[in-house]
Amino acid sequence: MVKGHNAMETFIIGTATVTVEHDGANREPGSRESRQRYSYSIVTPEWRYDGNDIHSGVGAVVDIADAARSLFSFLGACAEWREYRTRNGYGGENADLFPEHVGQWAEQNSDEISMLAMDPADLD
């Protein structure tokens, strides 16, 4: 893991580079509170995928590490369900969380993705 400045983190997974960064905040309708918004990119030698669909809870402070764990949790769920679908020939409710090529990459790198999805506080 290569850390960037406090509003961005970069991870190397195999030949891919995954970057997660703070992308602003969205005010909740009818509230003074906001949700932090994060964007991310996954870049391999063959393709690039960009997303901006990771959000914090209402009133949360900027926490890049937590946003990255959320992204890796979604990627891990996608990989797990793709594997389930392959073994059983059906199912896979989370297999289409990402486009096919991203899901395939996540499945190929599921061990490392699973490790990155863990909260260090849970390892105690």
JSON list of C-alpha atoms in Angstrom, two decimals:
[
{"chain": "A", "resi": 1, "resn": "MET", "atom": "CA", "xyz": [0.00, 0.00, 0.00]},
{"chain": "A", "resi": 2, "resn": "VAL", "atom": "CA", "xyz": [1.33, 3.40, -0.97]},
{"chain": "A", "resi": 3, "resn": "LYS", "atom": "CA", "xyz": [-0.28, 6.24, 0.97]},
{"chain": "A", "resi": 4, "resn": "GLY", "atom": "CA", "xyz": [-1.02, 9.53, -0.71]},
{"chain": "A", "resi": 5, "resn": "HIS", "atom": "CA", "xyz": [-1.97, 12.78, 1.01]},
{"chain": "A", "resi": 6, "resn": "ASN", "atom": "CA", "xyz": [-4.75, 12.65, 3.58]},
{"chain": "A", "resi": 7, "resn": "ALA", "atom": "CA", "xyz": [-7.56, 12.84, 0.99]},
{"chain": "A", "resi": 8, "resn": "MET", "atom": "CA", "xyz": [-6.35, 9.92, -1.19]},
{"chain": "A", "resi": 9, "resn": "GLU", "atom": "CA", "xyz": [-4.94, 6.40, -0.83]},
{"chain": "A", "resi": 10, "resn": "THR", "atom": "CA", "xyz": [-3.46, 4.17, -3.50]},
{"chain": "A", "resi": 11, "resn": "PHE", "atom": "CA", "xyz": [-3.23, 0.38, -3.36]},
{"chain": "A", "resi": 12, "resn": "ILE", "atom": "CA", "xyz": [-1.36, -2.01, -5.66]},
{"chain": "A", "resi": 13, "resn": "ILE", "atom": "CA", "xyz": [-3.14, -5.32, -6.27]},
{"chain": "A", "resi": 14, "resn": "GLY", "atom": "CA", "xyz": [-1.30, -7.53, -8.72]},
{"chain": "A", "resi": 15, "resn": "THR", "atom": "CA", "xyz": [-0.76, -5.40, -11.82]},
{"chain": "A", "resi": 16, "resn": "ALA", "atom": "CA", "xyz": [-3.61, -3.02, -10.92]},
{"chain": "A", "resi": 17, "resn": "THR", "atom": "CA", "xyz": [-3.55, 0.30, -9.13]},
{"chain": "A", "resi": 18, "resn": "VAL", "atom": "CA", "xyz": [-6.61, 1.17, -7.06]},
{"chain": "A", "resi": 19, "resn": "THR", "atom": "CA", "xyz": [-7.00, 4.78, -5.92]},
{"chain": "A", "resi": 20, "resn": "VAL", "atom": "CA", "xyz": [-9.67, 6.04, -3.52]},
{"chain": "A", "resi": 21, "resn": "GLU", "atom": "CA", "xyz": [-10.09, 9.75, -2.88]},
{"chain": "A", "resi": 22, "resn": "HIS", "atom": "CA", "xyz": [-12.44, 12.15, -1.15]},
{"chain": "A", "resi": 23, "resn": "ASP", "atom": "CA", "xyz": [-14.69, 13.80, -3.72]},
{"chain": "A", "resi": 24, "resn": "GLY", "atom": "CA", "xyz": [-16.70, 16.25, -1.63]},
{"chain": "A", "resi": 25, "resn": "ALA", "atom": "CA", "xyz": [-19.89, 15.96, 0.39]},
{"chain": "A", "resi": 26, "resn": "ASN", "atom": "CA", "xyz": [-23.61, 15.79, -0.37]},
{"chain": "A", "resi": 27, "resn": "ARG", "atom": "CA", "xyz": [-25.99, 17.56, 1.99]},
{"chain": "A", "resi": 28, "resn": "GLU", "atom": "CA", "xyz": [-28.86, 15.40, 3.12]},
{"chain": "A", "resi": 29, "resn": "PRO", "atom": "CA", "xyz": [-32.27, 16.85, 2.14]},
{"chain": "A", "resi": 30, "resn": "GLY", "atom": "CA", "xyz": [-33.89, 18.60, 5.08]},
{"chain": "A", "resi": 31, "resn": "SER", "atom": "CA", "xyz": [-30.79, 18.29, 7.24]},
{"chain": "A", "resi": 32, "resn": "ARG", "atom": "CA", "xyz": [-27.68, 20.26, 8.12]},
{"chain": "A", "resi": 33, "resn": "GLU", "atom": "CA", "xyz": [-25.68, 17.03, 7.93]},
{"chain": "A", "resi": 34, "resn": "SER", "atom": "CA", "xyz": [-23.81, 15.72, 4.91]},
{"chain": "A", "resi": 35, "resn": "ARG", "atom": "CA", "xyz": [-22.54, 12.42, 3.57]},
{"chain": "A", "resi": 36, "resn": "GLN", "atom": "CA", "xyz": [-18.93, 12.30, 2.42]},
{"chain": "A", "resi": 37, "resn": "ARG", "atom": "CA", "xyz": [-18.56, 11.20, -1.22]},
{"chain": "A", "resi": 38, "resn": "TYR", "atom": "CA", "xyz": [-15.60, 9.20, -2.53]},
{"chain": "A", "resi": 39, "resn": "SER", "atom": "CA", "xyz": [-14.43, 8.40, -6.03]},
{"chain": "A", "resi": 40, "resn": "TYR", "atom": "CA", "xyz": [-12.16, 5.57, -7.05]},
{"chain": "A", "resi": 41, "resn": "SER", "atom": "CA", "xyz": [-10.31, 4.18, -10.02]},
{"chain": "A", "resi": 42, "resn": "ILE", "atom": "CA", "xyz": [-9.04, 0.72, -10.82]},
{"chain": "A", "resi": 43, "resn": "VAL", "atom": "CA", "xyz": [-6.34, 0.77, -13.48]},
{"chain": "A", "resi": 44, "resn": "THR", "atom": "CA", "xyz": [-4.86, -2.36, -15.03]},
{"chain": "A", "resi": 45, "resn": "PRO", "atom": "CA", "xyz": [-2.59, -2.61, -18.09]},
{"chain": "A", "resi": 46, "resn": "GLU", "atom": "CA", "xyz": [-5.71, -3.48, -20.16]},
{"chain": "A", "resi": 47, "resn": "TRP", "atom": "CA", "xyz": [-8.45, -1.18, -18.83]},
{"chain": "A", "resi": 48, "resn": "ARG", "atom": "CA", "xyz": [-9.51, 1.56, -16.43]},
{"chain": "A", "resi": 49, "resn": "TYR", "atom": "CA", "xyz": [-12.70, 1.70, -14.37]},
{"chain": "A", "resi": 50, "resn": "ASP", "atom": "CA", "xyz": [-13.82, 4.83, -12.51]},
{"chain": "A", "resi": 51, "resn": "GLY", "atom": "CA", "xyz": [-16.63, 5.11, -9.98]},
{"chain": "A", "resi": 52, "resn": "ASN", "atom": "CA", "xyz": [-18.00, 7.63, -7.50]},
{"chain": "A", "resi": 53, "resn": "ASP", "atom": "CA", "xyz": [-20.64, 5.63, -5.66]},
{"chain": "A", "resi": 54, "resn": "ILE", "atom": "CA", "xyz": [-19.05, 5.24, -2.22]},
{"chain": "A", "resi": 55, "resn": "HIS", "atom": "CA", "xyz": [-20.70, 7.39, 0.47]},
{"chain": "A", "resi": 56, "resn": "SER", "atom": "CA", "xyz": [-20.26, 7.71, 4.22]},
{"chain": "A", "resi": 57, "resn": "GLY", "atom": "CA", "xyz": [-22.95, 7.71, 6.82]},
{"chain": "A", "resi": 58, "resn": "VAL", "atom": "CA", "xyz": [-24.67, 11.01, 7.60]},
{"chain": "A", "resi": 59, "resn": "GLY", "atom": "CA", "xyz": [-22.44, 13.39, 9.56]},
{"chain": "A", "resi": 60, "resn": "ALA", "atom": "CA", "xyz": [-19.28, 11.32, 9.15]},
{"chain": "A", "resi": 61, "resn": "VAL", "atom": "CA", "xyz": [-15.88, 12.95, 8.89]},
{"chain": "A", "resi": 62, "resn": "VAL", "atom": "CA", "xyz": [-13.63, 12.26, 5.90]},
{"chain": "A", "resi": 63, "resn": "ASP", "atom": "CA", "xyz": [-12.17, 8.77, 6.31]},
{"chain": "A", "resi": 64, "resn": "ILE", "atom": "CA", "xyz": [-10.36, 7.49, 3.23]},
{"chain": "A", "resi": 65, "resn": "ALA", "atom": "CA", "xyz": [-9.40, 4.20, 4.91]},
{"chain": "A", "resi": 66, "resn": "ASP", "atom": "CA", "xyz": [-13.04, 3.44, 5.69]},
{"chain": "A", "resi": 67, "resn": "ALA", "atom": "CA", "xyz": [-14.11, 4.35, 2.15]},
{"chain": "A", "resi": 68, "resn": "ALA", "atom": "CA", "xyz": [-11.41, 2.05, 0.74]},
{"chain": "A", "resi": 69, "resn": "ARG", "atom": "CA", "xyz": [-12.60, -0.80, 2.99]},
{"chain": "A", "resi": 70, "resn": "SER", "atom": "CA", "xyz": [-16.14, -0.23, 1.70]},
{"chain": "A", "resi": 71, "resn": "LEU", "atom": "CA", "xyz": [-14.95, -0.42, -1.91]},
{"chain": "A", "resi": 72, "resn": "PHE", "atom": "CA", "xyz": [-12.96, -3.59, -1.22]},
{"chain": "A", "resi": 73, "resn": "SER", "atom": "CA", "xyz": [-15.98, -5.09, 0.59]},
{"chain": "A", "resi": 74, "resn": "PHE", "atom": "CA", "xyz": [-18.16, -4.51, -2.49]},
{"chain": "A", "resi": 75, "resn": "LEU", "atom": "CA", "xyz": [-15.45, -5.93, -4.76]},
{"chain": "A", "resi": 76, "resn": "GLY", "atom": "CA", "xyz": [-15.13, -8.94, -2.46]},
{"chain": "A", "resi": 77, "resn": "ALA", "atom": "CA", "xyz": [-18.90, -9.52, -2.47]},
{"chain": "A", "resi": 78, "resn": "CYS", "atom": "CA", "xyz": [-18.87, -9.37, -6.27]},
{"chain": "A", "resi": 79, "resn": "ALA", "atom": "CA", "xyz": [-16.02, -11.89, -6.45]},
{"chain": "A", "resi": 80, "resn": "GLU", "atom": "CA", "xyz": [-17.66, -14.22, -3.92]},
{"chain": "A", "resi": 81, "resn": "TRP", "atom": "CA", "xyz": [-20.96, -14.32, -5.77]},
{"chain": "A", "resi": 82, "resn": "ARG", "atom": "CA", "xyz": [-19.23, -14.81, -9.13]},
{"chain": "A", "resi": 83, "resn": "GLU", "atom": "CA", "xyz": [-17.46, -17.83, -7.65]},
{"chain": "A", "resi": 84, "resn": "TYR", "atom": "CA", "xyz": [-20.77, -19.10, -6.22]},
{"chain": "A", "resi": 85, "resn": "ARG", "atom": "CA", "xyz": [-22.46, -18.74, -9.61]},
{"chain": "A", "resi": 86, "resn": "THR", "atom": "CA", "xyz": [-19.60, -20.59, -11.32]},
{"chain": "A", "resi": 87, "resn": "ARG", "atom": "CA", "xyz": [-19.78, -23.49, -8.83]},
{"chain": "A", "resi": 88, "resn": "ASN", "atom": "CA", "xyz": [-23.58, -23.78, -8.78]},
{"chain": "A", "resi": 89, "resn": "GLY", "atom": "CA", "xyz": [-24.62, -22.55, -12.22]},
{"chain": "A", "resi": 90, "resn": "TYR", "atom": "CA", "xyz": [-27.11, -20.06, -10.80]},
{"chain": "A", "resi": 91, "resn": "GLY", "atom": "CA", "xyz": [-27.46, -17.26, -8.29]},
{"chain": "A", "resi": 92, "resn": "GLY", "atom": "CA", "xyz": [-25.00, -14.54, -7.70]},
{"chain": "A", "resi": 93, "resn": "GLU", "atom": "CA", "xyz": [-27.05, -11.58, -6.51]},
{"chain": "A", "resi": 94, "resn": "ASN", "atom": "CA", "xyz": [-23.91, -9.45, -6.09]},
{"chain": "A", "resi": 95, "resn": "ALA", "atom": "CA", "xyz": [-22.08, -10.78, -9.15]},
{"chain": "A", "resi": 96, "resn": "ASP", "atom": "CA", "xyz": [-23.14, -7.75, -11.18]},
{"chain": "A", "resi": 97, "resn": "LEU", "atom": "CA", "xyz": [-22.14, -5.02, -8.73]},
{"chain": "A", "resi": 98, "resn": "PHE", "atom": "CA", "xyz": [-19.42, -4.09, -11.23]},
{"chain": "A", "resi": 99, "resn": "PRO", "atom": "CA", "xyz": [-19.01, -4.54, -14.99]},
{"chain": "A", "resi": 100, "resn": "GLU", "atom": "CA", "xyz": [-17.92, -8.01, -16.14]},
{"chain": "A", "resi": 101, "resn": "HIS", "atom": "CA", "xyz": [-14.22, -7.16, -16.56]},
{"chain": "A", "resi": 102, "resn": "VAL", "atom": "CA", "xyz": [-14.01, -5.60, -13.09]},
{"chain": "A", "resi": 103, "resn": "GLY", "atom": "CA", "xyz": [-15.82, -8.56, -11.54]},
{"chain": "A", "resi": 104, "resn": "GLN", "atom": "CA", "xyz": [-13.45, -10.96, -13.27]},
{"chain": "A", "resi": 105, "resn": "TRP", "atom": "CA", "xyz": [-10.46, -8.98, -11.95]},
{"chain": "A", "resi": 106, "resn": "ALA", "atom": "CA", "xyz": [-11.97, -8.99, -8.44]},
{"chain": "A", "resi": 107, "resn": "GLU", "atom": "CA", "xyz": [-12.49, -12.75, -8.59]},
{"chain": "A", "resi": 108, "resn": "GLN", "atom": "CA", "xyz": [-8.87, -13.28, -9.68]},
{"chain": "A", "resi": 109, "resn": "ASN", "atom": "CA", "xyz": [-7.63, -11.10, -6.81]},
{"chain": "A", "resi": 110, "resn": "SER", "atom": "CA", "xyz": [-10.20, -12.04, -4.17]},
{"chain": "A", "resi": 111, "resn": "ASP", "atom": "CA", "xyz": [-7.69, -13.06, -1.48]},
{"chain": "A", "resi": 112, "resn": "GLU", "atom": "CA", "xyz": [-5.91, -9.71, -1.46]},
{"chain": "A", "resi": 113, "resn": "ILE", "atom": "CA", "xyz": [-9.18, -7.80, -1.80]},
{"chain": "A", "resi": 114, "resn": "SER", "atom": "CA", "xyz": [-10.56, -9.67, 1.23]},
{"chain": "A", "resi": 115, "resn": "MET", "atom": "CA", "xyz": [-7.54, -8.69, 3.29]},
{"chain": "A", "resi": 116, "resn": "LEU", "atom": "CA", "xyz": [-7.90, -5.02, 2.31]},
{"chain": "A", "resi": 117, "resn": "ALA", "atom": "CA", "xyz": [-11.61, -5.06, 3.24]},
{"chain": "A", "resi": 118, "resn": "MET", "atom": "CA", "xyz": [-10.78, -5.91, 6.86]},
{"chain": "A", "resi": 119, "resn": "ASP", "atom": "CA", "xyz": [-10.82, -3.24, 9.52]},
{"chain": "A", "resi": 120, "resn": "PRO", "atom": "CA", "xyz": [-7.52, -3.41, 11.47]},
{"chain": "A", "resi": 121, "resn": "ALA", "atom": "CA", "xyz": [-9.50, -2.82, 14.68]},
{"chain": "A", "resi": 122, "resn": "ASP", "atom": "CA", "xyz": [-11.30, -6.14, 14.08]},
{"chain": "A", "resi": 123, "resn": "LEU", "atom": "CA", "xyz": [-8.00, -8.05, 14.02]},
{"chain": "A", "resi": 124, "resn": "ASP", "atom": "CA", "xyz": [-7.38, -7.64, 17.76]}
]
